[in-house]
Tab-separated table of C-alpha atoms and ligand atoms in Angstrom:
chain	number	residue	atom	x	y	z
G	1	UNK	CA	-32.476	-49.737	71.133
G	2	UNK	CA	-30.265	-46.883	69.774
G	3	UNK	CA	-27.362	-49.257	68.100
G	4	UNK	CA	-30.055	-51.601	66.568
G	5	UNK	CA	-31.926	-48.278	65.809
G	6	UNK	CA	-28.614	-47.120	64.053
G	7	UNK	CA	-28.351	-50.882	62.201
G	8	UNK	CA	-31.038	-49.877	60.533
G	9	UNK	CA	-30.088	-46.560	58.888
G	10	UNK	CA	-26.450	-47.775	58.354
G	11	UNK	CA	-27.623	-51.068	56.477
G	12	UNK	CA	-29.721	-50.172	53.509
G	13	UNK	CA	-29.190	-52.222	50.533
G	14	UNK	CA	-27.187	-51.265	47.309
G	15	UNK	CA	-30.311	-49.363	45.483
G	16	UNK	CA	-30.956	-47.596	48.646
G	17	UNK	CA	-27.374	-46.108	49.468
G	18	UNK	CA	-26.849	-42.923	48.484
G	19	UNK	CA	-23.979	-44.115	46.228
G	20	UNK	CA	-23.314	-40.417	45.242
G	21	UNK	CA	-21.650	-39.329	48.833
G	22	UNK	CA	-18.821	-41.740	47.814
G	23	UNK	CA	-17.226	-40.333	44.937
G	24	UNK	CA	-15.385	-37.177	46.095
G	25	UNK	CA	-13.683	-39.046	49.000
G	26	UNK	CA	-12.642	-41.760	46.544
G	27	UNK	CA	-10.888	-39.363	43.897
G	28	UNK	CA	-9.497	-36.578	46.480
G	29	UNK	CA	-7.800	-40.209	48.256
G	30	UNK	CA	-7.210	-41.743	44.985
G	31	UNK	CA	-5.139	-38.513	43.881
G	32	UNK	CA	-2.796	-38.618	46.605
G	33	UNK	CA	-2.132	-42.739	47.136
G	34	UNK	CA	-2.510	-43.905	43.807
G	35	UNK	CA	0.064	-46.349	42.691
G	36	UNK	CA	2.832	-45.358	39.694
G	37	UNK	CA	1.613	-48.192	37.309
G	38	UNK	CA	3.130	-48.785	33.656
G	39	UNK	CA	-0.161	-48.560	32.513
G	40	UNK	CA	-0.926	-45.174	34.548
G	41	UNK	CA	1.558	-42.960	32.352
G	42	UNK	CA	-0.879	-42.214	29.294
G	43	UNK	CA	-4.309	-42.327	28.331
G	44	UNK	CA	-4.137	-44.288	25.029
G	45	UNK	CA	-6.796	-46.898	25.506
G	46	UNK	CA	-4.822	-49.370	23.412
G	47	UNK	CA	-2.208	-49.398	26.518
G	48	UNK	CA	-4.814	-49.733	28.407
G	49	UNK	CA	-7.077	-52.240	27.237
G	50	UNK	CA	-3.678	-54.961	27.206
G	51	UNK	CA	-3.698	-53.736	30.371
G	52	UNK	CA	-6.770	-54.518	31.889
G	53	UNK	CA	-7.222	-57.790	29.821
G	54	UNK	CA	-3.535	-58.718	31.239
G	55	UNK	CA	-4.865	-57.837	34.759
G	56	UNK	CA	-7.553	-60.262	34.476
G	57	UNK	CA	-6.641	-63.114	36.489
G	58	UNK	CA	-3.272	-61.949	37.347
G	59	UNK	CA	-1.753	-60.051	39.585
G	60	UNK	CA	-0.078	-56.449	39.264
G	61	UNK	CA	3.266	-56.925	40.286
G	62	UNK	CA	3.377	-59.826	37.456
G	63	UNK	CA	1.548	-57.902	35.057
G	64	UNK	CA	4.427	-55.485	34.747
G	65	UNK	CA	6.609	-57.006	33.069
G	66	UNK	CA	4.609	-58.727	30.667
G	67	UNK	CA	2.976	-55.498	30.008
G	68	UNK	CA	6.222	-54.091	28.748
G	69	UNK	CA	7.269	-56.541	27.042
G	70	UNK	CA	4.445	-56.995	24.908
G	71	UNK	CA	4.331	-53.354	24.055
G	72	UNK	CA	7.599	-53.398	22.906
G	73	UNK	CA	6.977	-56.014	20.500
G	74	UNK	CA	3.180	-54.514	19.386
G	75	UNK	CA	3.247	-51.370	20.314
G	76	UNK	CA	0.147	-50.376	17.944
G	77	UNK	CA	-3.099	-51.710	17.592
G	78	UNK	CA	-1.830	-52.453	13.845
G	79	UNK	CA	1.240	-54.392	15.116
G	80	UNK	CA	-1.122	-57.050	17.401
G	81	UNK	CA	-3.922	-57.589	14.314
G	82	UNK	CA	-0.409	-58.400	11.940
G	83	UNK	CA	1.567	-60.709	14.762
G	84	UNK	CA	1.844	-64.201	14.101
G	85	UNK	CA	-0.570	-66.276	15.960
G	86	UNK	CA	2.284	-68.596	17.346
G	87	UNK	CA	4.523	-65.715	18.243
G	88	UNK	CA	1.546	-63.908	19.853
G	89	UNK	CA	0.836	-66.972	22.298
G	90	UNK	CA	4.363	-67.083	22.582
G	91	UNK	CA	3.999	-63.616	24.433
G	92	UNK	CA	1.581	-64.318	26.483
G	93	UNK	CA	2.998	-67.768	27.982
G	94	UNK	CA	2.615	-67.525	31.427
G	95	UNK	CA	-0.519	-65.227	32.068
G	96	UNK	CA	-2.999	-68.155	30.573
G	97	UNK	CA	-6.861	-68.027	29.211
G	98	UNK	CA	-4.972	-67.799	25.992
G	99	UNK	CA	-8.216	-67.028	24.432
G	100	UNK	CA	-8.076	-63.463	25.814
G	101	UNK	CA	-4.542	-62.619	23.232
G	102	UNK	CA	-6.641	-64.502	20.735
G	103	UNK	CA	-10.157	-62.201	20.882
G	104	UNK	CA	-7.650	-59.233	21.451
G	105	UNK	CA	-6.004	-59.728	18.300
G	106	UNK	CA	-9.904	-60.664	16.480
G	107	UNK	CA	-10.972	-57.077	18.410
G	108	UNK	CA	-7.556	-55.355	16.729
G	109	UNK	CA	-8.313	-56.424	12.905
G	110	UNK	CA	-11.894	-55.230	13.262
G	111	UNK	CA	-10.498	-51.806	14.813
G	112	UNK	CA	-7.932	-51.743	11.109
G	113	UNK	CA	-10.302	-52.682	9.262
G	114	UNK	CA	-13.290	-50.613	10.601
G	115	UNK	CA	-12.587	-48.114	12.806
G	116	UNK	CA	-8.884	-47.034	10.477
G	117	UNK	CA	-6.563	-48.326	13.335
G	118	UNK	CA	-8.004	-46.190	16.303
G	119	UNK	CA	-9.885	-47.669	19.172
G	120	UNK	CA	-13.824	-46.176	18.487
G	121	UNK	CA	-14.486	-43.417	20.904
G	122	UNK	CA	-17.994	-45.038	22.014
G	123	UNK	CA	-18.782	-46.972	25.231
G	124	UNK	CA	-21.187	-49.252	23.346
G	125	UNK	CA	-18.762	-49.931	20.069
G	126	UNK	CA	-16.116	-50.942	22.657
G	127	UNK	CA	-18.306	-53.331	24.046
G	128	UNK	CA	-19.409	-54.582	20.487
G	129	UNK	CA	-15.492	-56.114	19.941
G	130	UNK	CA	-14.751	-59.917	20.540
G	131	UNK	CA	-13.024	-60.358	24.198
G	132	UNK	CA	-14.232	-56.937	25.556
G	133	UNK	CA	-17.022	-56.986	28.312
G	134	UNK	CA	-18.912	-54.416	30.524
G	135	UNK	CA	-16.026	-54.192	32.897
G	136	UNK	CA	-13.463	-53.391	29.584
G	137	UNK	CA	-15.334	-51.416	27.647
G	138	UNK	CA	-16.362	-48.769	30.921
G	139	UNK	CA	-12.188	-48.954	32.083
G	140	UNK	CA	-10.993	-48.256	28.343
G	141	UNK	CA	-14.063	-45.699	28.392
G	142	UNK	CA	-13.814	-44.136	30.990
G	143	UNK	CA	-9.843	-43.888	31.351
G	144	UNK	CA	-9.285	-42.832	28.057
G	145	UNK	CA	-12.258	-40.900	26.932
G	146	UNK	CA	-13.647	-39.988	30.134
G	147	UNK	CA	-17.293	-41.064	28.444
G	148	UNK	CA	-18.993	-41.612	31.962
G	149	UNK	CA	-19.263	-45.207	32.374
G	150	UNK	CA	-18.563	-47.401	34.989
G	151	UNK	CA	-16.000	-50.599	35.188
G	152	UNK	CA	-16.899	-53.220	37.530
G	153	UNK	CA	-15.339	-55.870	38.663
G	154	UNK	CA	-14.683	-58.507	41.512
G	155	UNK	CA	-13.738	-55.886	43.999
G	156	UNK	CA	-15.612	-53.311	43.150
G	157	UNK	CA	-18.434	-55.345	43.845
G	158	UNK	CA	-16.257	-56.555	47.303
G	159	UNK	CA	-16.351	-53.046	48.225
G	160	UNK	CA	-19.502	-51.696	47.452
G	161	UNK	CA	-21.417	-54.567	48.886
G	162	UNK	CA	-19.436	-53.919	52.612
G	163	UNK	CA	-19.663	-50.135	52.372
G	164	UNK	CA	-23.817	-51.107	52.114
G	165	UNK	CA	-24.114	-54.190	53.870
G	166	UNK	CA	-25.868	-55.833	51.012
G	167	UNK	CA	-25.886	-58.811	50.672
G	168	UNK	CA	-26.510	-60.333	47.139
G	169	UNK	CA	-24.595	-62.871	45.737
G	170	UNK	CA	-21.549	-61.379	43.731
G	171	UNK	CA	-20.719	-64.234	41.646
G	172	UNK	CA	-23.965	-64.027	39.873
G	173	UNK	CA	-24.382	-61.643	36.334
G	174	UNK	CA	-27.494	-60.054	37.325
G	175	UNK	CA	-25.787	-58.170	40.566
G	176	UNK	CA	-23.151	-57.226	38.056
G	177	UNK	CA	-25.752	-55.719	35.910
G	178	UNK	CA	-27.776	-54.244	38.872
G	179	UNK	CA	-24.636	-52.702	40.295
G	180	UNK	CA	-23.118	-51.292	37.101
G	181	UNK	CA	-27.102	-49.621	35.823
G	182	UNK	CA	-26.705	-48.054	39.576
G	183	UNK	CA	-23.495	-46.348	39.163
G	184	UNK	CA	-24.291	-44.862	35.897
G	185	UNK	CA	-25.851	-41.758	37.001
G	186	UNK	CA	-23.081	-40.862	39.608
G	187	UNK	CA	-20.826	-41.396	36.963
G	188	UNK	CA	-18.558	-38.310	37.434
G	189	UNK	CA	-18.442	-35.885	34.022
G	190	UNK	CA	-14.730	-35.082	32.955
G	191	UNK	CA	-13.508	-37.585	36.029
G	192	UNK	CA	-14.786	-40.708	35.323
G	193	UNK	CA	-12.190	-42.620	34.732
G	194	UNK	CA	-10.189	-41.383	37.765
G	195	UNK	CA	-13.629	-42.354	39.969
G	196	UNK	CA	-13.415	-46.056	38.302
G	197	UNK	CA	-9.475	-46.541	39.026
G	198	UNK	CA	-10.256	-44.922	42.686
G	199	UNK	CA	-12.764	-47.761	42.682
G	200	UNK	CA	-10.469	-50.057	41.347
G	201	UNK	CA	-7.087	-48.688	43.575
G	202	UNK	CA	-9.668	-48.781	47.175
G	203	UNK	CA	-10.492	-52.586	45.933
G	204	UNK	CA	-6.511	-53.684	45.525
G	205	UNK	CA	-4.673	-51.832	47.974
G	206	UNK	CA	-7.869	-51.072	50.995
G	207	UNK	CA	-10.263	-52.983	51.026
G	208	UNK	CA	-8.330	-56.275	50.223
G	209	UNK	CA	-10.274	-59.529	49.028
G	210	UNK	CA	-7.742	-61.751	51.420
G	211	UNK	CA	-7.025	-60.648	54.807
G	212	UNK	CA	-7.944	-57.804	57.205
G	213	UNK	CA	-8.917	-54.389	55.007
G	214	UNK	CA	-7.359	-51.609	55.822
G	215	UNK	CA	-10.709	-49.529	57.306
G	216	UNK	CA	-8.290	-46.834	59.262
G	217	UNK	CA	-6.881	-46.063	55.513
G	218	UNK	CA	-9.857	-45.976	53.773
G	219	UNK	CA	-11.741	-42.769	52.478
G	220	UNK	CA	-14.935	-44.494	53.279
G	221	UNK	CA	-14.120	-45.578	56.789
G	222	UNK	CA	-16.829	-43.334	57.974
G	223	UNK	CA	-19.551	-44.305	55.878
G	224	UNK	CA	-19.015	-48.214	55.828
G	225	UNK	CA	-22.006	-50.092	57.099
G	226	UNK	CA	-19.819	-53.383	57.138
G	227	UNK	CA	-16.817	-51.661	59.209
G	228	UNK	CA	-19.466	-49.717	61.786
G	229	UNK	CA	-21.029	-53.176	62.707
G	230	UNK	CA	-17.696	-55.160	62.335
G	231	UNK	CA	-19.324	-57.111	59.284
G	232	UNK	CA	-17.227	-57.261	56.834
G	233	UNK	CA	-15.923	-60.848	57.430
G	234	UNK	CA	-19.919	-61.664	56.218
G	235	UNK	CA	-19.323	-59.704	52.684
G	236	UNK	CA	-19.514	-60.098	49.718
G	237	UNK	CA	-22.004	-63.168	49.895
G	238	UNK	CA	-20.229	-65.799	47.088
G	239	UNK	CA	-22.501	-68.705	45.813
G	240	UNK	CA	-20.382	-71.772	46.206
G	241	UNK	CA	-18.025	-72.600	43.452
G	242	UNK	CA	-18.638	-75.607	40.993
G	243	UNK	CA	-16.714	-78.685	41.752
G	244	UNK	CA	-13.792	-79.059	39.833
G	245	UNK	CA	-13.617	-81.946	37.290
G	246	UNK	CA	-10.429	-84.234	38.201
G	247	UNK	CA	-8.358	-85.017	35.240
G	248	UNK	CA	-5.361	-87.440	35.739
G	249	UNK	CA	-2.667	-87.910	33.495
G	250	UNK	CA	0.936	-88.809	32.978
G	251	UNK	CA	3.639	-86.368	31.358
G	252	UNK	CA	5.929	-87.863	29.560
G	253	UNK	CA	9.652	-85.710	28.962
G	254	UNK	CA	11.298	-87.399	26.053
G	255	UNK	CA	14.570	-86.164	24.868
G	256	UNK	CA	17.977	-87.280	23.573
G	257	UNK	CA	20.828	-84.815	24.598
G	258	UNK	CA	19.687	-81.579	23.783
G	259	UNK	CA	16.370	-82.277	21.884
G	260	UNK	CA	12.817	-82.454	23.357
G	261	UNK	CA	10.033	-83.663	21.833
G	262	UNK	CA	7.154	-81.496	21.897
G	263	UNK	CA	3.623	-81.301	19.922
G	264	UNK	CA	0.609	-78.808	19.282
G	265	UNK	CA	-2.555	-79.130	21.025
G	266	UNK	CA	-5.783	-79.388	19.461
G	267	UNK	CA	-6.635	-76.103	17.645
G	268	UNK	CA	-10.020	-76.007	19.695
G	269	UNK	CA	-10.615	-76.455	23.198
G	270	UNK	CA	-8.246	-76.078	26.668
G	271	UNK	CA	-5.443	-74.275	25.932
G	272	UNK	CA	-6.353	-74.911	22.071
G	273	UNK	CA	-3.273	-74.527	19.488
G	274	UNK	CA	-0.576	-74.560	22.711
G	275	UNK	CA	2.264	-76.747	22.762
G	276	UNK	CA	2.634	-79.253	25.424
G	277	UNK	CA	4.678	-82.407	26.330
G	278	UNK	CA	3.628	-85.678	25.069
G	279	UNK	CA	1.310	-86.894	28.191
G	280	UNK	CA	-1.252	-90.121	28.145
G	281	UNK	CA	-4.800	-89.916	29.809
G	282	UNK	CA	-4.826	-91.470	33.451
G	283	UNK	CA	-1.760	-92.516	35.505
G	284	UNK	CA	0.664	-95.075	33.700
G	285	UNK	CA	3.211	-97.332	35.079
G	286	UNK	CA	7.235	-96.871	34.321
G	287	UNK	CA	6.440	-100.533	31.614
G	288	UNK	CA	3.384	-98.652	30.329
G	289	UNK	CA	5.926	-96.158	29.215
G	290	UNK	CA	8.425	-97.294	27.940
G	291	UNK	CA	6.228	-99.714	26.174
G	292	UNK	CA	4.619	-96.297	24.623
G	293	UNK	CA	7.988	-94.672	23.553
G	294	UNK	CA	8.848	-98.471	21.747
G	295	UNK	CA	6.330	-98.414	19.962
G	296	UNK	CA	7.199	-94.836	18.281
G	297	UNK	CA	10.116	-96.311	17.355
G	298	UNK	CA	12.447	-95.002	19.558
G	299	UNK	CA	14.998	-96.424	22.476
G	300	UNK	CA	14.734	-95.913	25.765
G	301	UNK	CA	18.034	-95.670	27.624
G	302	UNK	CA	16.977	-93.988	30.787
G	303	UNK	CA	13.766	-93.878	32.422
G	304	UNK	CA	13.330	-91.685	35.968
G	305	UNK	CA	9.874	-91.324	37.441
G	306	UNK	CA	9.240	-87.812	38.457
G	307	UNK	CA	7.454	-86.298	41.311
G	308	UNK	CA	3.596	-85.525	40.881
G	309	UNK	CA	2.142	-82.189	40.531
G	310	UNK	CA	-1.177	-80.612	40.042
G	311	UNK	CA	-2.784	-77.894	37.968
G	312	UNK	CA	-6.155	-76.148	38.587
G	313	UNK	CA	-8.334	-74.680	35.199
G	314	UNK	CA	-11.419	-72.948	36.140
G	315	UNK	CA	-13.163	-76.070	36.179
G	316	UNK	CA	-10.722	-78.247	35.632
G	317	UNK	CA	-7.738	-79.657	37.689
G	318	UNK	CA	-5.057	-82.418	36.222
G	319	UNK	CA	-3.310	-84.192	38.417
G	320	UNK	CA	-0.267	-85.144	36.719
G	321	UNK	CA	2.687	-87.879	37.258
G	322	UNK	CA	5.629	-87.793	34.653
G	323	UNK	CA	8.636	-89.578	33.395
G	324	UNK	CA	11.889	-88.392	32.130
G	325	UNK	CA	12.622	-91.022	29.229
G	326	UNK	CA	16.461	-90.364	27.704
G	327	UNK	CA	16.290	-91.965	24.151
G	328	UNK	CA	19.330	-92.444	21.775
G	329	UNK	CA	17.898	-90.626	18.763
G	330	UNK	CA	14.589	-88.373	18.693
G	331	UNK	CA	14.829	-88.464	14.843
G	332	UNK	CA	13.540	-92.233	14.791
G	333	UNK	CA	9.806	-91.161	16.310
G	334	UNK	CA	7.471	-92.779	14.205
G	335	UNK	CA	4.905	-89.806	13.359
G	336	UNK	CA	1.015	-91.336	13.017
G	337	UNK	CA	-1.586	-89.906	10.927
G	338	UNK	CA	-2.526	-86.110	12.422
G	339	UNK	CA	0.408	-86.492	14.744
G	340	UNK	CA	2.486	-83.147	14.947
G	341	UNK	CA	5.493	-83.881	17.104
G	342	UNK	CA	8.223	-81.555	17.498
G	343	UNK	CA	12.065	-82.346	18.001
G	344	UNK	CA	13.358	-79.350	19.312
G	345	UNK	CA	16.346	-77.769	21.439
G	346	UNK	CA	15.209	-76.623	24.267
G	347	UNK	CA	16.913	-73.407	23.902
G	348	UNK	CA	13.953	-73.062	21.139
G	349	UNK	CA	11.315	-73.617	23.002
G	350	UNK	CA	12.518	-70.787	25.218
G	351	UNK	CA	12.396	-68.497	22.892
G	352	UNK	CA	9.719	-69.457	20.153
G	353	UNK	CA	6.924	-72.022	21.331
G	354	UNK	CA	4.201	-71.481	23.794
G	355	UNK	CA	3.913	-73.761	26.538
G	356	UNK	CA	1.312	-73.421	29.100
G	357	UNK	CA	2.015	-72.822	32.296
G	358	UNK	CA	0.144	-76.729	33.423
G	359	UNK	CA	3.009	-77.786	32.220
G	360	UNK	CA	5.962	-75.757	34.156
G	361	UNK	CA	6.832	-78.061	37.195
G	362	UNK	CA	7.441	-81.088	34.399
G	363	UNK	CA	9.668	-78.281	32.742
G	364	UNK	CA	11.486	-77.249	35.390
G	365	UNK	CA	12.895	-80.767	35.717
G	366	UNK	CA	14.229	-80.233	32.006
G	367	UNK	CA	15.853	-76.817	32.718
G	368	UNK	CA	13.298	-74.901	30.747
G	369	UNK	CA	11.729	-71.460	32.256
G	370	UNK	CA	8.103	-71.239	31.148
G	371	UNK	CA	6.769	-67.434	30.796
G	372	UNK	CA	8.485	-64.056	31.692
G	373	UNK	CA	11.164	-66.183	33.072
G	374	UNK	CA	12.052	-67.850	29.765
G	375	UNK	CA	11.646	-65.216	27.201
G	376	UNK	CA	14.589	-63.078	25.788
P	401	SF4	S1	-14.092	-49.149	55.661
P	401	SF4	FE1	-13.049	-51.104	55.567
P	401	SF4	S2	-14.586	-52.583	54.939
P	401	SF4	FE2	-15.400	-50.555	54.512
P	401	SF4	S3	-14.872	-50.203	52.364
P	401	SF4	FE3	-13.252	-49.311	53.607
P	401	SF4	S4	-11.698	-50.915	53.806
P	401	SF4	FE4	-13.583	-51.873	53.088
């Protein structure tokens, strides 16, 4: 009786935990093992809202260096609203959901134009700016204001549903919501934003979403329902993801010595206003192909079929074959009505055009570095 006896006070749902008794352990440990981040240096919230929109989707030890780099070219708020829009997906090739550099830069001309340059020192007109969510506007918030509001995430959610043992569904919006209105009021004053990157640190470097968590490092080792029962391989409870949509299509690298054609994507949509290769829906045959390039005028002198590769969206995946086609003269491409092609050296496209990173085995073939790899 007295371990099922213990289940029972040990496994209380989210609402019902005491979430209070776990912020002193989580600053005191987040004080001495935090990690020395780019990001960590300052409180301006402009460093670190590229931050945490960078770190969406990515991980840290890539972040870095993009980070840098893109303060270096914009290091205001005033610098991102006034970059080009090209140049501006240009620095962000490689980290994707372009969208995210496009509502920051919507969110930065708003903060010129209405709040004189400086990001507004309210939770709620943070989370009134295009791109900027819940989780955003309580990290900026928090971090840089210390206004008490909580920032969560993926793995905060990980960890506070093993520390409780509760079991709702993390992927959906409303545990989001339930979770965030219950951390509110144990919002530490004056330490907020430490608590949330505790949170945050415990989540990337503890409590791991892949692979055994550390428990024996952990400052809630103690007080973890999911390590006491030797649950935690049962949380969080995920919903099972959508199928993916299967998208197949057929790259096509066209080039005459140093010259590549290239064009711009659609303006709305996946990876809207990008540059890409010239690619045909479906898989085509080596004749299809070189039938394609004939009729733009041009003359193929070398045609090698390339190995296939694969790209997964959200809710997307391509599944891609591709050709290398060496032409005698890119200039004779026969441009059709809303066509936008390209001709470009490649050493260009390093340097100036954004290329998703869908495309990057297809470029590798061509010598071209997509990303951090290719820029300066
Ligand atoms: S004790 Fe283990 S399972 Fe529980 S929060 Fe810490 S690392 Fe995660």
């Amino acid at each position: 009786m007295r371990p099922q006896l213990f289940y029972v006070i040990i496994a209380v749902m989210l609402e019902d935990y005491k979430l209070e008794k776990l912020v002193t352990p989580a600053i005191a440990w987040y004080e001495e093992h935090k990690r020395d981040l780019p990001w960590r240096k300052d409180k301006n919230p402009y460093h670190i809202w590229v931050s945490e929109i960078m770190l969406q989707q990515t991980r840290v030890e890539a972040v870095k260096g993009y980070y840098e780099r893109f303060l270096h070219r914009l290091p205001t708020i005033k610098a991102l609203a006034e970059c080009p829009e090209d140049e501006l997906l240009k620095l962000w090739e490689g980290l994707g959901y372009y969208n995210r550099v496009r509502n920051m830069q919507k969110a930065a001309k708003i903060i010129m134009e209405e709040y004189e340059g400086s990001m507004p020192k309210d939770y709620d007109l943070i989370l009134s700016l295009p791109g900027i969510g819940a989780y955003t506007a309580g990290a900026i918030s928090s971090i840089a204001y210390d206004i008490p509001s909580p920032a969560v995430d993926g793995n905060v959610l990980r960890i506070l549903c093993r520390v409780t043992e509760d079991d709702s569904d993390i992927k959906k919006e409303a545990v989001k919501k339930k979770v965030t209105n219950l951390l509110f009021p144990i919002m530490p004053e004056d330490v907020s934003g430490t608590f949330n990157q505790a949170l945050m640190e415990i989540g990337a470097t503890v409590c791991v979403p892949n692979g055994e968590p550390l428990c024996k490092k952990c400052p809630w080792e103690k007080m973890c329902g999911a390590y006491h029962h030797k649950t935690i391989d049962q949380y969080p409870k995920k919903s099972k993801p959508l199928q993916r949509k299967i998208e197949e299509k057929t790259i096509l690298l066209i080039m005459d010595g140093n010259r590549i054609l290239i064009e711009k994507r659609p303006n709305k949509g996946l990876l809207a206003g990008l540059y890409q290769f010239p690619n045909m829906e479906g898989y085509e045959s080596r004749e299809t192909v070189v039938s394609f390039a004939r009729k733009k005028g041009l003359d193929p002198l070398y045609v090698e079929e390339l190995p296939d590769a694969k790209h997964i969206f959200s809710h997307i995946e391509w599944k891609m074959k591709g050709y290398l086609i060496k032409v005698s003269d890119l200039s004779l491409y026969e441009v059709e009505k809303n066509e936008a092609p390209v001709l470009i050296e490649k050493e260009k496209i390093q340097s100036e055009y954004a290329i998703p990173a869908a495309f990057e085995k297809y470029a590798s073939y061509v010598n071209l570095s997509l990303g951090k790899k290719g820029f300066m």
